[in-house]
Tab-separated table of C-alpha atoms and ligand atoms in Angstrom:
chain	number	residue	atom	x	y	z
A	1	UNK	CA	0.283	-0.045	0.144
A	2	UNK	CA	1.219	3.347	-0.827
A	3	UNK	CA	1.330	6.423	1.792
A	4	UNK	CA	-1.502	7.956	0.809
A	5	UNK	CA	-3.189	4.977	0.843
A	6	UNK	CA	-2.597	3.900	4.014
A	7	UNK	CA	-3.358	7.443	5.356
A	8	UNK	CA	-6.699	7.125	3.894
A	9	UNK	CA	-6.974	4.364	4.991
A	10	UNK	CA	-6.636	5.388	9.191
A	11	UNK	CA	-8.095	8.752	8.187
A	12	UNK	CA	-11.188	6.421	6.830
A	13	UNK	CA	-11.112	4.310	9.961
A	14	UNK	CA	-10.380	7.767	12.304
A	15	UNK	CA	-13.861	9.542	10.770
A	16	UNK	CA	-15.425	6.114	11.205
A	17	UNK	CA	-15.066	6.468	15.117
A	18	UNK	CA	-16.209	9.785	14.691
A	19	UNK	CA	-19.604	8.371	13.195
A	20	UNK	CA	-19.112	10.567	10.029
A	21	UNK	CA	-22.466	9.592	8.119
A	22	UNK	CA	-22.819	9.236	3.930
A	23	UNK	CA	-25.398	13.039	4.499
A	24	UNK	CA	-22.812	14.403	6.656
A	25	UNK	CA	-20.250	17.824	5.912
A	26	UNK	CA	-17.119	17.247	6.325
A	27	UNK	CA	-14.428	20.909	5.714
A	28	UNK	CA	-10.909	20.645	6.766
A	29	UNK	CA	-9.766	23.989	7.564
A	30	UNK	CA	-5.969	24.855	6.553
A	31	UNK	CA	-3.755	27.665	6.554
A	32	UNK	CA	-1.756	29.134	4.177
A	33	UNK	CA	-1.641	26.081	1.702
A	34	UNK	CA	0.090	24.150	4.220
A	35	UNK	CA	-0.240	20.403	5.354
A	36	UNK	CA	-2.191	19.850	2.085
A	37	UNK	CA	-1.342	16.055	1.968
A	38	UNK	CA	-3.523	15.481	5.270
A	39	UNK	CA	-6.084	17.652	4.132
A	40	UNK	CA	-6.896	15.741	0.456
A	41	UNK	CA	-6.135	12.340	2.155
A	42	UNK	CA	-9.292	13.848	5.024
A	43	UNK	CA	-11.758	14.686	1.828
A	44	UNK	CA	-10.565	11.506	0.416
A	45	UNK	CA	-11.247	8.952	3.123
A	46	UNK	CA	-14.765	11.775	3.928
A	47	UNK	CA	-16.157	11.143	-0.025
A	48	UNK	CA	-15.355	6.938	1.014
A	49	UNK	CA	-17.800	7.099	3.193
A	50	UNK	CA	-19.682	9.460	0.780
A	51	UNK	CA	-19.929	12.200	2.878
A	52	UNK	CA	-19.965	15.940	1.287
A	53	UNK	CA	-16.167	17.564	1.676
A	54	UNK	CA	-14.310	20.509	1.114
A	55	UNK	CA	-11.491	22.392	2.567
A	56	UNK	CA	-11.355	26.210	2.976
A	57	UNK	CA	-7.685	27.269	3.709
A	58	UNK	CA	-7.552	30.778	5.590
A	59	UNK	CA	-4.914	33.278	4.705
A	60	UNK	CA	-1.653	33.565	7.112
A	61	UNK	CA	-2.513	36.439	8.851
A	62	UNK	CA	-1.001	35.773	12.651
A	63	UNK	CA	1.992	33.537	13.680
A	64	UNK	CA	-0.662	31.718	15.339
A	65	UNK	CA	0.198	27.991	17.071
A	66	UNK	CA	1.079	26.865	20.160
A	67	UNK	CA	3.375	29.851	20.831
A	68	UNK	CA	0.478	32.698	20.782
A	69	UNK	CA	-2.349	30.048	22.047
A	70	UNK	CA	-5.949	31.109	21.247
A	71	UNK	CA	-4.534	33.840	18.530
A	72	UNK	CA	-5.899	32.745	14.703
A	73	UNK	CA	-5.741	33.487	11.174
A	74	UNK	CA	-10.060	31.811	11.142
A	75	UNK	CA	-10.393	35.075	13.689
A	76	UNK	CA	-10.730	37.750	10.116
A	77	UNK	CA	-12.446	35.730	7.762
A	78	UNK	CA	-16.065	35.783	8.815
A	79	UNK	CA	-16.899	34.014	5.711
A	80	UNK	CA	-15.073	30.741	6.296
A	81	UNK	CA	-16.049	30.748	9.942
A	82	UNK	CA	-19.591	30.958	8.825
A	83	UNK	CA	-19.063	28.323	6.437
A	84	UNK	CA	-17.154	25.572	8.979
A	85	UNK	CA	-20.422	26.364	11.392
A	86	UNK	CA	-22.414	24.911	7.906
A	87	UNK	CA	-20.677	21.580	8.242
A	88	UNK	CA	-21.197	18.577	10.739
A	89	UNK	CA	-17.560	18.255	11.640
A	90	UNK	CA	-14.834	20.330	10.925
A	91	UNK	CA	-11.015	18.725	10.473
A	92	UNK	CA	-8.403	21.526	12.485
A	93	UNK	CA	-5.002	21.027	10.899
A	94	UNK	CA	-4.107	24.790	11.493
A	95	UNK	CA	-4.760	24.638	15.183
A	96	UNK	CA	-7.761	26.699	16.681
A	97	UNK	CA	-7.503	25.535	20.114
A	98	UNK	CA	-7.964	28.658	22.589
A	99	UNK	CA	-9.742	30.668	20.417
A	100	UNK	CA	-13.137	31.765	20.107
A	101	UNK	CA	-13.695	31.270	17.056
A	102	UNK	CA	-13.266	27.591	17.917
A	103	UNK	CA	-16.049	28.481	20.974
A	104	UNK	CA	-18.459	29.532	18.151
A	105	UNK	CA	-17.836	27.079	16.039
A	106	UNK	CA	-18.881	23.911	18.316
A	107	UNK	CA	-21.193	26.405	19.860
A	108	UNK	CA	-23.054	25.923	17.139
A	109	UNK	CA	-23.407	22.144	16.897
A	110	UNK	CA	-20.545	21.394	14.854
A	111	UNK	CA	-17.962	18.688	16.365
A	112	UNK	CA	-14.384	19.318	15.839
A	113	UNK	CA	-11.393	17.563	16.084
A	114	UNK	CA	-7.986	18.787	16.498
A	115	UNK	CA	-4.819	16.823	13.791
A	116	UNK	CA	-1.722	18.200	14.551
A	117	UNK	CA	0.989	15.301	14.515
A	118	UNK	CA	2.699	13.673	12.103
A	119	UNK	CA	1.606	10.596	10.419
A	120	UNK	CA	4.261	7.994	12.128
A	121	UNK	CA	2.182	9.670	15.806
A	122	UNK	CA	-0.978	9.227	14.105
A	123	UNK	CA	-1.046	6.402	13.336
A	124	UNK	CA	0.782	4.689	16.558
A	125	UNK	CA	-1.211	6.243	18.396
A	126	UNK	CA	-5.249	4.983	16.583
A	127	UNK	CA	-8.098	5.979	19.336
A	128	UNK	CA	-10.217	3.123	20.914
A	129	UNK	CA	-13.452	2.526	22.417
A	130	UNK	CA	-11.513	1.336	25.042
A	131	UNK	CA	-9.256	4.283	25.414
A	132	UNK	CA	-12.951	5.790	25.369
A	133	UNK	CA	-14.814	4.228	28.486
A	134	UNK	CA	-12.310	4.713	30.391
A	135	UNK	CA	-11.247	8.397	29.763
A	136	UNK	CA	-14.650	8.636	30.629
A	137	UNK	CA	-14.799	6.599	33.402
A	138	UNK	CA	-12.489	8.910	34.591
A	139	UNK	CA	-14.617	11.765	33.723
A	140	UNK	CA	-17.534	10.943	35.662
A	141	UNK	CA	-15.210	10.741	39.232
A	142	UNK	CA	-13.643	14.379	37.737
A	143	UNK	CA	-16.959	15.817	37.618
A	144	UNK	CA	-18.466	15.496	40.719
A	145	UNK	CA	-14.971	15.648	43.035
A	146	UNK	CA	-14.805	18.954	45.239
A	147	UNK	CA	-10.892	18.675	45.302
A	148	UNK	CA	-7.851	17.070	43.770
A	149	UNK	CA	-4.306	16.666	45.950
A	150	UNK	CA	-1.063	15.949	43.650
A	151	UNK	CA	2.032	14.558	45.583
A	152	UNK	CA	5.352	13.351	44.390
A	153	UNK	CA	8.736	12.067	45.607
A	154	UNK	CA	10.048	15.172	44.340
A	155	UNK	CA	8.219	17.590	46.950
A	156	UNK	CA	4.967	18.246	44.976
A	157	UNK	CA	2.336	18.705	47.024
A	158	UNK	CA	-0.732	20.581	45.699
A	159	UNK	CA	-4.202	20.904	45.851
A	160	UNK	CA	-7.270	22.503	43.495
A	161	UNK	CA	-10.420	23.051	45.079
A	162	UNK	CA	-12.832	21.877	41.947
A	163	UNK	CA	-16.292	21.572	40.867
A	164	UNK	CA	-16.629	25.420	39.361
A	165	UNK	CA	-15.404	24.371	35.503
A	166	UNK	CA	-16.443	21.436	33.171
A	167	UNK	CA	-14.329	18.396	32.381
A	168	UNK	CA	-12.908	18.358	29.218
A	169	UNK	CA	-11.931	14.528	27.941
A	170	UNK	CA	-9.881	13.612	25.249
A	171	UNK	CA	-9.957	10.296	23.547
A	172	UNK	CA	-8.646	10.969	20.124
A	173	UNK	CA	-12.124	11.130	18.190
A	174	UNK	CA	-15.470	12.906	18.271
A	175	UNK	CA	-19.191	11.606	17.071
A	176	UNK	CA	-21.272	14.173	19.911
A	177	UNK	CA	-22.554	17.797	18.123
A	178	UNK	CA	-20.067	20.322	18.936
A	179	UNK	CA	-18.143	18.214	21.110
A	180	UNK	CA	-14.212	18.984	20.207
A	181	UNK	CA	-11.565	16.627	20.397
A	182	UNK	CA	-7.461	16.147	19.441
A	183	UNK	CA	-6.049	12.720	17.780
A	184	UNK	CA	-4.074	11.669	19.173
A	185	UNK	CA	-4.821	11.965	23.082
A	186	UNK	CA	-6.095	9.838	25.413
A	187	UNK	CA	-6.574	12.189	29.327
A	188	UNK	CA	-8.794	14.579	30.610
A	189	UNK	CA	-8.468	17.616	32.379
A	190	UNK	CA	-10.349	20.030	34.257
A	191	UNK	CA	-9.682	23.513	36.352
A	192	UNK	CA	-9.709	24.796	39.953
A	193	UNK	CA	-11.686	27.194	40.921
A	194	UNK	CA	-9.527	30.941	39.720
A	195	UNK	CA	-7.919	31.364	44.227
A	196	UNK	CA	-8.563	27.409	44.361
A	197	UNK	CA	-4.737	26.581	43.577
A	198	UNK	CA	-2.522	26.483	46.482
A	199	UNK	CA	1.128	24.465	46.803
A	200	UNK	CA	3.737	22.983	45.763
A	201	UNK	CA	4.744	21.548	42.340
A	202	UNK	CA	8.105	20.179	41.404
A	203	UNK	CA	8.303	19.467	37.735
A	204	UNK	CA	11.540	17.101	38.401
A	205	UNK	CA	14.265	16.408	36.229
A	206	UNK	CA	13.225	13.891	33.064
A	207	UNK	CA	9.924	15.407	33.668
A	208	UNK	CA	8.667	17.111	30.369
A	209	UNK	CA	7.912	20.316	29.169
A	210	UNK	CA	5.422	19.680	26.087
A	211	UNK	CA	4.460	22.867	25.516
A	212	UNK	CA	6.825	25.248	25.078
A	213	UNK	CA	9.668	23.382	24.872
A	214	UNK	CA	9.342	19.931	23.974
A	215	UNK	CA	12.562	18.650	26.194
A	216	UNK	CA	13.328	16.663	29.134
A	217	UNK	CA	14.117	18.883	32.409
A	218	UNK	CA	17.555	18.665	33.083
A	219	UNK	CA	17.244	19.713	36.749
A	220	UNK	CA	14.096	20.092	39.157
A	221	UNK	CA	12.268	23.590	39.470
A	222	UNK	CA	10.002	24.093	42.239
A	223	UNK	CA	6.606	26.697	41.905
A	224	UNK	CA	5.065	28.124	44.643
A	225	UNK	CA	1.563	28.266	43.982
A	226	UNK	CA	-0.893	30.692	46.120
A	227	UNK	CA	-4.544	31.665	45.089
A	228	UNK	CA	-4.310	30.442	41.701
A	229	UNK	CA	-1.320	31.734	40.914
A	230	UNK	CA	2.768	31.129	40.546
A	231	UNK	CA	4.358	33.251	43.174
A	232	UNK	CA	8.086	31.797	42.786
A	233	UNK	CA	10.093	29.796	40.252
A	234	UNK	CA	13.572	28.566	41.722
A	235	UNK	CA	15.604	25.529	41.261
A	236	UNK	CA	19.304	24.652	41.321
A	237	UNK	CA	20.352	25.173	37.768
A	238	UNK	CA	19.660	27.008	34.660
A	239	UNK	CA	15.483	25.159	34.010
A	240	UNK	CA	13.795	27.952	36.922
A	241	UNK	CA	14.895	30.408	34.841
A	242	UNK	CA	14.684	29.826	31.545
A	243	UNK	CA	10.740	28.848	32.599
A	244	UNK	CA	10.598	32.078	35.106
A	245	UNK	CA	12.240	34.478	31.540
A	246	UNK	CA	9.934	32.425	29.257
A	247	UNK	CA	6.417	33.673	31.290
A	248	UNK	CA	7.914	36.529	32.371
A	249	UNK	CA	8.577	37.432	28.509
A	250	UNK	CA	4.679	38.064	27.931
A	251	UNK	CA	4.585	40.692	30.324
A	252	UNK	CA	0.723	39.515	32.188
A	253	UNK	CA	0.356	38.697	35.141
A	254	UNK	CA	-2.296	36.227	33.533
A	255	UNK	CA	0.519	34.315	32.472
A	256	UNK	CA	1.179	32.902	35.875
A	257	UNK	CA	-2.317	31.744	36.660
A	258	UNK	CA	-2.891	27.872	36.618
A	259	UNK	CA	-4.845	26.383	33.947
A	260	UNK	CA	-6.222	22.773	33.331
A	261	UNK	CA	-4.896	19.594	35.384
A	262	UNK	CA	-5.615	15.801	34.961
A	263	UNK	CA	-4.095	12.686	34.354
A	264	UNK	CA	-2.885	10.370	31.099
A	265	UNK	CA	-4.717	7.215	30.029
A	266	UNK	CA	-3.541	5.989	26.747
A	267	UNK	CA	-1.314	3.038	27.338
A	268	UNK	CA	0.199	3.298	23.556
A	269	UNK	CA	1.714	6.851	24.305
A	270	UNK	CA	5.277	7.186	24.770
A	271	UNK	CA	7.351	9.111	27.534
A	272	UNK	CA	10.612	8.391	25.496
A	273	UNK	CA	9.476	9.573	22.070
A	274	UNK	CA	11.619	13.107	22.879
A	275	UNK	CA	14.264	10.347	22.417
A	276	UNK	CA	13.343	7.563	19.930
A	277	UNK	CA	11.700	10.310	17.510
A	278	UNK	CA	14.257	11.886	14.715
A	279	UNK	CA	13.142	16.356	15.315
A	280	UNK	CA	11.032	15.869	12.404
A	281	UNK	CA	8.519	13.718	13.216
A	282	UNK	CA	8.737	14.057	16.850
A	283	UNK	CA	5.286	15.891	17.011
A	284	UNK	CA	3.720	17.956	19.443
A	285	UNK	CA	4.138	16.252	22.630
A	286	UNK	CA	0.695	14.238	22.830
A	287	UNK	CA	2.585	11.507	23.890
A	288	UNK	CA	3.634	13.187	26.924
A	289	UNK	CA	0.807	14.419	27.393
A	290	UNK	CA	-1.744	11.568	27.774
A	291	UNK	CA	1.435	8.613	29.032
A	292	UNK	CA	-1.114	6.584	31.021
A	293	UNK	CA	-0.382	7.335	34.440
A	294	UNK	CA	1.060	11.157	34.323
A	295	UNK	CA	-0.147	13.978	35.996
A	296	UNK	CA	-0.603	16.933	33.427
A	297	UNK	CA	-0.107	20.144	34.628
A	298	UNK	CA	-0.089	23.456	32.567
A	299	UNK	CA	-0.028	26.992	33.713
A	300	UNK	CA	-1.856	29.751	31.814
A	301	UNK	CA	-5.171	30.332	29.946
A	302	UNK	CA	-8.518	29.027	31.254
A	303	UNK	CA	-11.004	29.749	28.215
A	304	UNK	CA	-11.608	26.376	26.858
A	305	UNK	CA	-13.278	25.370	29.715
A	306	UNK	CA	-15.630	28.663	30.552
A	307	UNK	CA	-12.906	30.569	31.976
A	308	UNK	CA	-12.118	34.768	30.971
A	309	UNK	CA	-8.067	33.888	31.372
A	310	UNK	CA	-7.140	34.228	27.706
A	311	UNK	CA	-3.782	34.838	27.982
A	312	UNK	CA	-1.460	33.602	25.102
A	313	UNK	CA	1.262	32.269	27.579
A	314	UNK	CA	0.590	28.243	27.561
A	315	UNK	CA	3.017	25.701	29.352
A	316	UNK	CA	1.530	22.123	29.249
A	317	UNK	CA	4.178	19.573	31.894
A	318	UNK	CA	3.457	16.085	31.986
A	319	UNK	CA	4.991	15.063	34.873
A	320	UNK	CA	6.161	11.371	35.153
A	321	UNK	CA	5.286	8.753	39.070
A	322	UNK	CA	2.704	10.846	40.877
A	323	UNK	CA	0.238	10.587	43.295
A	324	UNK	CA	-3.048	11.781	42.136
A	325	UNK	CA	-6.432	11.446	44.846
A	326	UNK	CA	-9.540	12.865	43.669
A	327	UNK	CA	-11.287	13.857	47.604
A	328	UNK	CA	-10.571	10.540	48.999
A	329	UNK	CA	-10.007	8.461	46.185
A	330	UNK	CA	-6.858	7.184	44.744
A	331	UNK	CA	-6.781	7.513	41.295
A	332	UNK	CA	-3.181	7.245	40.739
A	333	UNK	CA	0.167	6.059	42.867
A	334	UNK	CA	3.490	6.791	41.836
A	335	UNK	CA	2.447	6.624	38.382
A	336	UNK	CA	0.287	3.540	38.809
A	337	UNK	CA	-3.524	3.840	37.423
A	338	UNK	CA	-5.696	2.201	40.587
A	339	UNK	CA	-9.123	2.608	39.527
A	340	UNK	CA	-10.367	-0.458	37.440
A	341	UNK	CA	-12.694	0.452	35.381
A	342	UNK	CA	-10.037	3.080	33.846
A	343	UNK	CA	-7.045	0.150	33.925
A	344	UNK	CA	-6.233	-1.288	30.700
A	345	UNK	CA	-6.567	-4.653	30.604
A	346	UNK	CA	-5.896	-4.798	34.395
A	347	UNK	CA	-2.651	-3.150	34.110
A	348	UNK	CA	-1.776	-0.655	35.931
A	349	UNK	CA	1.375	1.267	35.031
A	350	UNK	CA	3.519	0.151	31.669
A	351	UNK	CA	6.668	2.121	32.858
A	352	UNK	CA	8.066	3.254	29.918
B	1	FE2	FE1	-2.854	22.591	27.758
């Protein structure tokens, strides 16, 4: 099978998971003519199913992307936004996450799937109904929880007061009107009350800053958090200064806020992908974010979950080997998933 045929076949499987029906319309969104191979393959896959498919390519008007989360070239193109709202599903190949445009489109009932990773990563991290049911088992608990506590041997001890914001599930496909997802993924998250995060988070040596650096940290970084904001960033090596300088460069008090928090449940995701993959196929760090038994800590905006902080400074920091409770229930113990209905085939930890 040629790579194009392989891509069409994989994308068709993905669209079937998304329950794309022959009478539905699929839109593929790209920017500046980029990622045409993916766009063409998604359109071919949708047409194989019998659906109507079209592509909208918007002119590049802003840098956007993960470096400027929430600022998109689509904002300047009202006609394109209206056309996307008419589709049943939008395949986002340009990155609308954290933007008002994304919320407007999904609020109209259009479901949306973000696809950013290289083909090799997509191929390895194919979603499944099993993964979805395990993520949803987590969702049922997280929706009811009033407090999350996370500790680690490195020194993390932090609590999140929960109950204000909804739960975001990501299991790699979307078949419900208005629902957003990201392929690949396999985790869940929520945000605390804006003033409801207190304690210490230690990003340990070997933890990954998936956004913005895509690197393992070489030395520990201690964040002191009070009432939802980072008050100090310290550490024995260069990493603390690097993070501190990065956040300070936005010159924005909201950049110090604590963002989403949750844990990973994707047993196919690999912690060692940064070491193993060639730079051009390293992708965007979804392996680290989704890693089975991780804790995904993050800072910056909370607009995606319905808050008002729209700072463009967003850090995603998967932490390995933590222990996490929801109220009195142990969910992850030193990186091992504890509840049976979240475990894959009864396995607590993958250990890679
Ligand atoms: Fe994030």
